[in-house]
PDB file of C-alpha atoms in Angstrom:
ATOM      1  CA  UNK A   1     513.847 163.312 212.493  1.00  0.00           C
ATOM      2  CA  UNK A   2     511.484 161.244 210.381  1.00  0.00           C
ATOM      3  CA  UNK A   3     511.709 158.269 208.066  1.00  0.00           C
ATOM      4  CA  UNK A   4     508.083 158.324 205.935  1.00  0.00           C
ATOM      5  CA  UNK A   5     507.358 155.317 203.624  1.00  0.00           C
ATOM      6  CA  UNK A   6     504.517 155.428 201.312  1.00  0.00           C
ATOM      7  CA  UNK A   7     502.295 152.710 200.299  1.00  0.00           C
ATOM      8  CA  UNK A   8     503.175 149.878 197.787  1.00  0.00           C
ATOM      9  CA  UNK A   9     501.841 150.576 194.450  1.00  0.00           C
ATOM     10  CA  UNK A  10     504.520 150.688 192.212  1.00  0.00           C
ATOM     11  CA  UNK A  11     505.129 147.147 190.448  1.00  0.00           C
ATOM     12  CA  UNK A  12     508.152 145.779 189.288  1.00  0.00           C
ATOM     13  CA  UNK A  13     509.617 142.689 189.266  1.00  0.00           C
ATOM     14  CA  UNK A  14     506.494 140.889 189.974  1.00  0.00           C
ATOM     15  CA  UNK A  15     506.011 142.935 192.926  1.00  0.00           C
ATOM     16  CA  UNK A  16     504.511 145.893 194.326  1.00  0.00           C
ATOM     17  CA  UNK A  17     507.212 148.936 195.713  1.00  0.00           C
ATOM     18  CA  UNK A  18     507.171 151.882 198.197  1.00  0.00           C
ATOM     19  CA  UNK A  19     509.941 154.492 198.900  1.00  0.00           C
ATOM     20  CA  UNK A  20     511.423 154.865 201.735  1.00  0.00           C
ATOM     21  CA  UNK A  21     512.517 158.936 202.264  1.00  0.00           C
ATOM     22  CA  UNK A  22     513.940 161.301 205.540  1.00  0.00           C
ATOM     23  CA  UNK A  23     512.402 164.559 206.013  1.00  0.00           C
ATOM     24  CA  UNK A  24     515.595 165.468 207.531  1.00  0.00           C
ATOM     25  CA  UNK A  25     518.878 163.740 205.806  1.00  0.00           C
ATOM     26  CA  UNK A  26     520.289 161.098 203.689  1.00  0.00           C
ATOM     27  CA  UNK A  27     522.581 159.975 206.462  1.00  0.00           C
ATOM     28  CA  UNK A  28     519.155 159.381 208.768  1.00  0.00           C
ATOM     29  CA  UNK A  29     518.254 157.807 205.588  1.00  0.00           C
ATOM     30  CA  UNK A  30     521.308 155.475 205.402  1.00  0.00           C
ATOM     31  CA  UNK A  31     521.420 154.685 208.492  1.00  0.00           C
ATOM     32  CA  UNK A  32     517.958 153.693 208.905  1.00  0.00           C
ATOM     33  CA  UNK A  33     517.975 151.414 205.803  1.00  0.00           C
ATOM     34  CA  UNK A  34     521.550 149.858 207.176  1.00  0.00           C
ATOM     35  CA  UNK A  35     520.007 148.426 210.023  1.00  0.00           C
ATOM     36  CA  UNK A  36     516.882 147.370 208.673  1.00  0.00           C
ATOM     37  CA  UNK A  37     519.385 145.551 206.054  1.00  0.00           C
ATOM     38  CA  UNK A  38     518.166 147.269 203.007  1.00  0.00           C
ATOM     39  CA  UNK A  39     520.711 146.801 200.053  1.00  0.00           C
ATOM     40  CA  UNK A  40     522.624 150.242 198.626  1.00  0.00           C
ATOM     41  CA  UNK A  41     521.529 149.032 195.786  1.00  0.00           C
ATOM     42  CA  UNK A  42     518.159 150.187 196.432  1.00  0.00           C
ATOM     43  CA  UNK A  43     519.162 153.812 196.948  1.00  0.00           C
ATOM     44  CA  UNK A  44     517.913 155.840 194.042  1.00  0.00           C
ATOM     45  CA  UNK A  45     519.359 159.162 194.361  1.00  0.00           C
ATOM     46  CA  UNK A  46     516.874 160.553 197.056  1.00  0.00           C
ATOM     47  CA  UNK A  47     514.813 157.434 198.390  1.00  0.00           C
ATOM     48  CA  UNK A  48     515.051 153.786 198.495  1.00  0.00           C
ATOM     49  CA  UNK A  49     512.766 151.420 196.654  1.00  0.00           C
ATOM     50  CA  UNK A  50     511.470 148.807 199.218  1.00  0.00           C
ATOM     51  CA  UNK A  51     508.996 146.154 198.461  1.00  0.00           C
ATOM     52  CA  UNK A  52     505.742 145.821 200.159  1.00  0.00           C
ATOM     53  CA  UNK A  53     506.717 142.854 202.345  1.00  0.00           C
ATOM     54  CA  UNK A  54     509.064 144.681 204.303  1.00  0.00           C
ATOM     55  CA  UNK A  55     506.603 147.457 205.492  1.00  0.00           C
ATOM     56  CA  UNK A  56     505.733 145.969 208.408  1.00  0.00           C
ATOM     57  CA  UNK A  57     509.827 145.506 209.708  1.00  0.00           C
ATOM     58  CA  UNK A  58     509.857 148.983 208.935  1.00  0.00           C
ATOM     59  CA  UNK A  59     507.046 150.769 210.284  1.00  0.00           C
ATOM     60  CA  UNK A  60     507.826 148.519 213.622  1.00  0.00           C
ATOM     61  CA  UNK A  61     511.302 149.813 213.496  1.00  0.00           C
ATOM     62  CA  UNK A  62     509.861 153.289 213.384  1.00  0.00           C
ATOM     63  CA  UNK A  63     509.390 154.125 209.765  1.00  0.00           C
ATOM     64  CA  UNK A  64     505.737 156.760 209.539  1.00  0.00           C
ATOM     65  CA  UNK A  65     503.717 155.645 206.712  1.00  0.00           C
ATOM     66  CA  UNK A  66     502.204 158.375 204.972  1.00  0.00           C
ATOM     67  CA  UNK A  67     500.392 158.768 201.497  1.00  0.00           C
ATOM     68  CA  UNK A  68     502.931 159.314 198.400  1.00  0.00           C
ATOM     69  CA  UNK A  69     501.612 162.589 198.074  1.00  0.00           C
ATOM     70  CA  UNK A  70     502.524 163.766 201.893  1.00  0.00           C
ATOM     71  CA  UNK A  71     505.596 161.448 201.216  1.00  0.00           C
ATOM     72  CA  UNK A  72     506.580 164.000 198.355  1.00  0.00           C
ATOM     73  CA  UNK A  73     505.841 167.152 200.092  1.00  0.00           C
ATOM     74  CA  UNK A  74     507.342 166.192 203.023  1.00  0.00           C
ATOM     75  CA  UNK A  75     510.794 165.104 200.709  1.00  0.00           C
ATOM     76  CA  UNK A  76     510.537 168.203 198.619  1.00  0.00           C
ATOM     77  CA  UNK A  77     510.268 170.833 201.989  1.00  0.00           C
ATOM     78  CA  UNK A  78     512.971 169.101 203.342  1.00  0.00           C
ATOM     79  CA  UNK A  79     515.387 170.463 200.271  1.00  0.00           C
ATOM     80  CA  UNK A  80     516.415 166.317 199.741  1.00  0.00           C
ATOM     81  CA  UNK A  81     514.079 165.755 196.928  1.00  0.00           C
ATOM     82  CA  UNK A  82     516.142 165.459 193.409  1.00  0.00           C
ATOM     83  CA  UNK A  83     513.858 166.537 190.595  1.00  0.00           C
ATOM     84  CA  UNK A  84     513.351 164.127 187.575  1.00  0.00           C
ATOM     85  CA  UNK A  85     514.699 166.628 185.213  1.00  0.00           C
ATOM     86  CA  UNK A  86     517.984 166.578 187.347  1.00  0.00           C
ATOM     87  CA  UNK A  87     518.201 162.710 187.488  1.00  0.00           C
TER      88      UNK A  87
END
């Protein structure tokens, strides 16, 4: 059971973004982002966008930051990752 978060460089908003995946399910996933008071509305389909000021609530809460290229692998071996064709 792992929640990985990758590092903050996707901007939007005038901010910088990470995503926040399970290796293992989306209900770890939920759950995880319910009580570190992440909106649903940040759920997109297989992660959930999070901006780079809440890294360090996560990672204390027990999030594993990893590179978004181990943070891929990682999403795609675990059979959660939705492809962009299928979005």
């Amino acid at each position: 059971m792992t929640v990985l978060v990758d590092d903050p460089i996707w901007p939007a908003h005038g901010r910088l973004w990470a995503h926040l995946v399970s290796d293992e399910s989306l209900t770890e996933l939920h759950d995880f982002a319910i009580a570190q008071a992440l909106p649903r509305r940040a759920f997109d389909r297989d992660h959930y966008d999070v901006p780079a000021d809440a890294l360090p609530r996560l990672l204390a809460a027990g999030a594993e930051r990893v590179g978004g290229k181990e943070l891929t692998r990682r999403l795609i071996a675990s059979g959660l990752r939705v492809r962009a064709r299928d979005r």
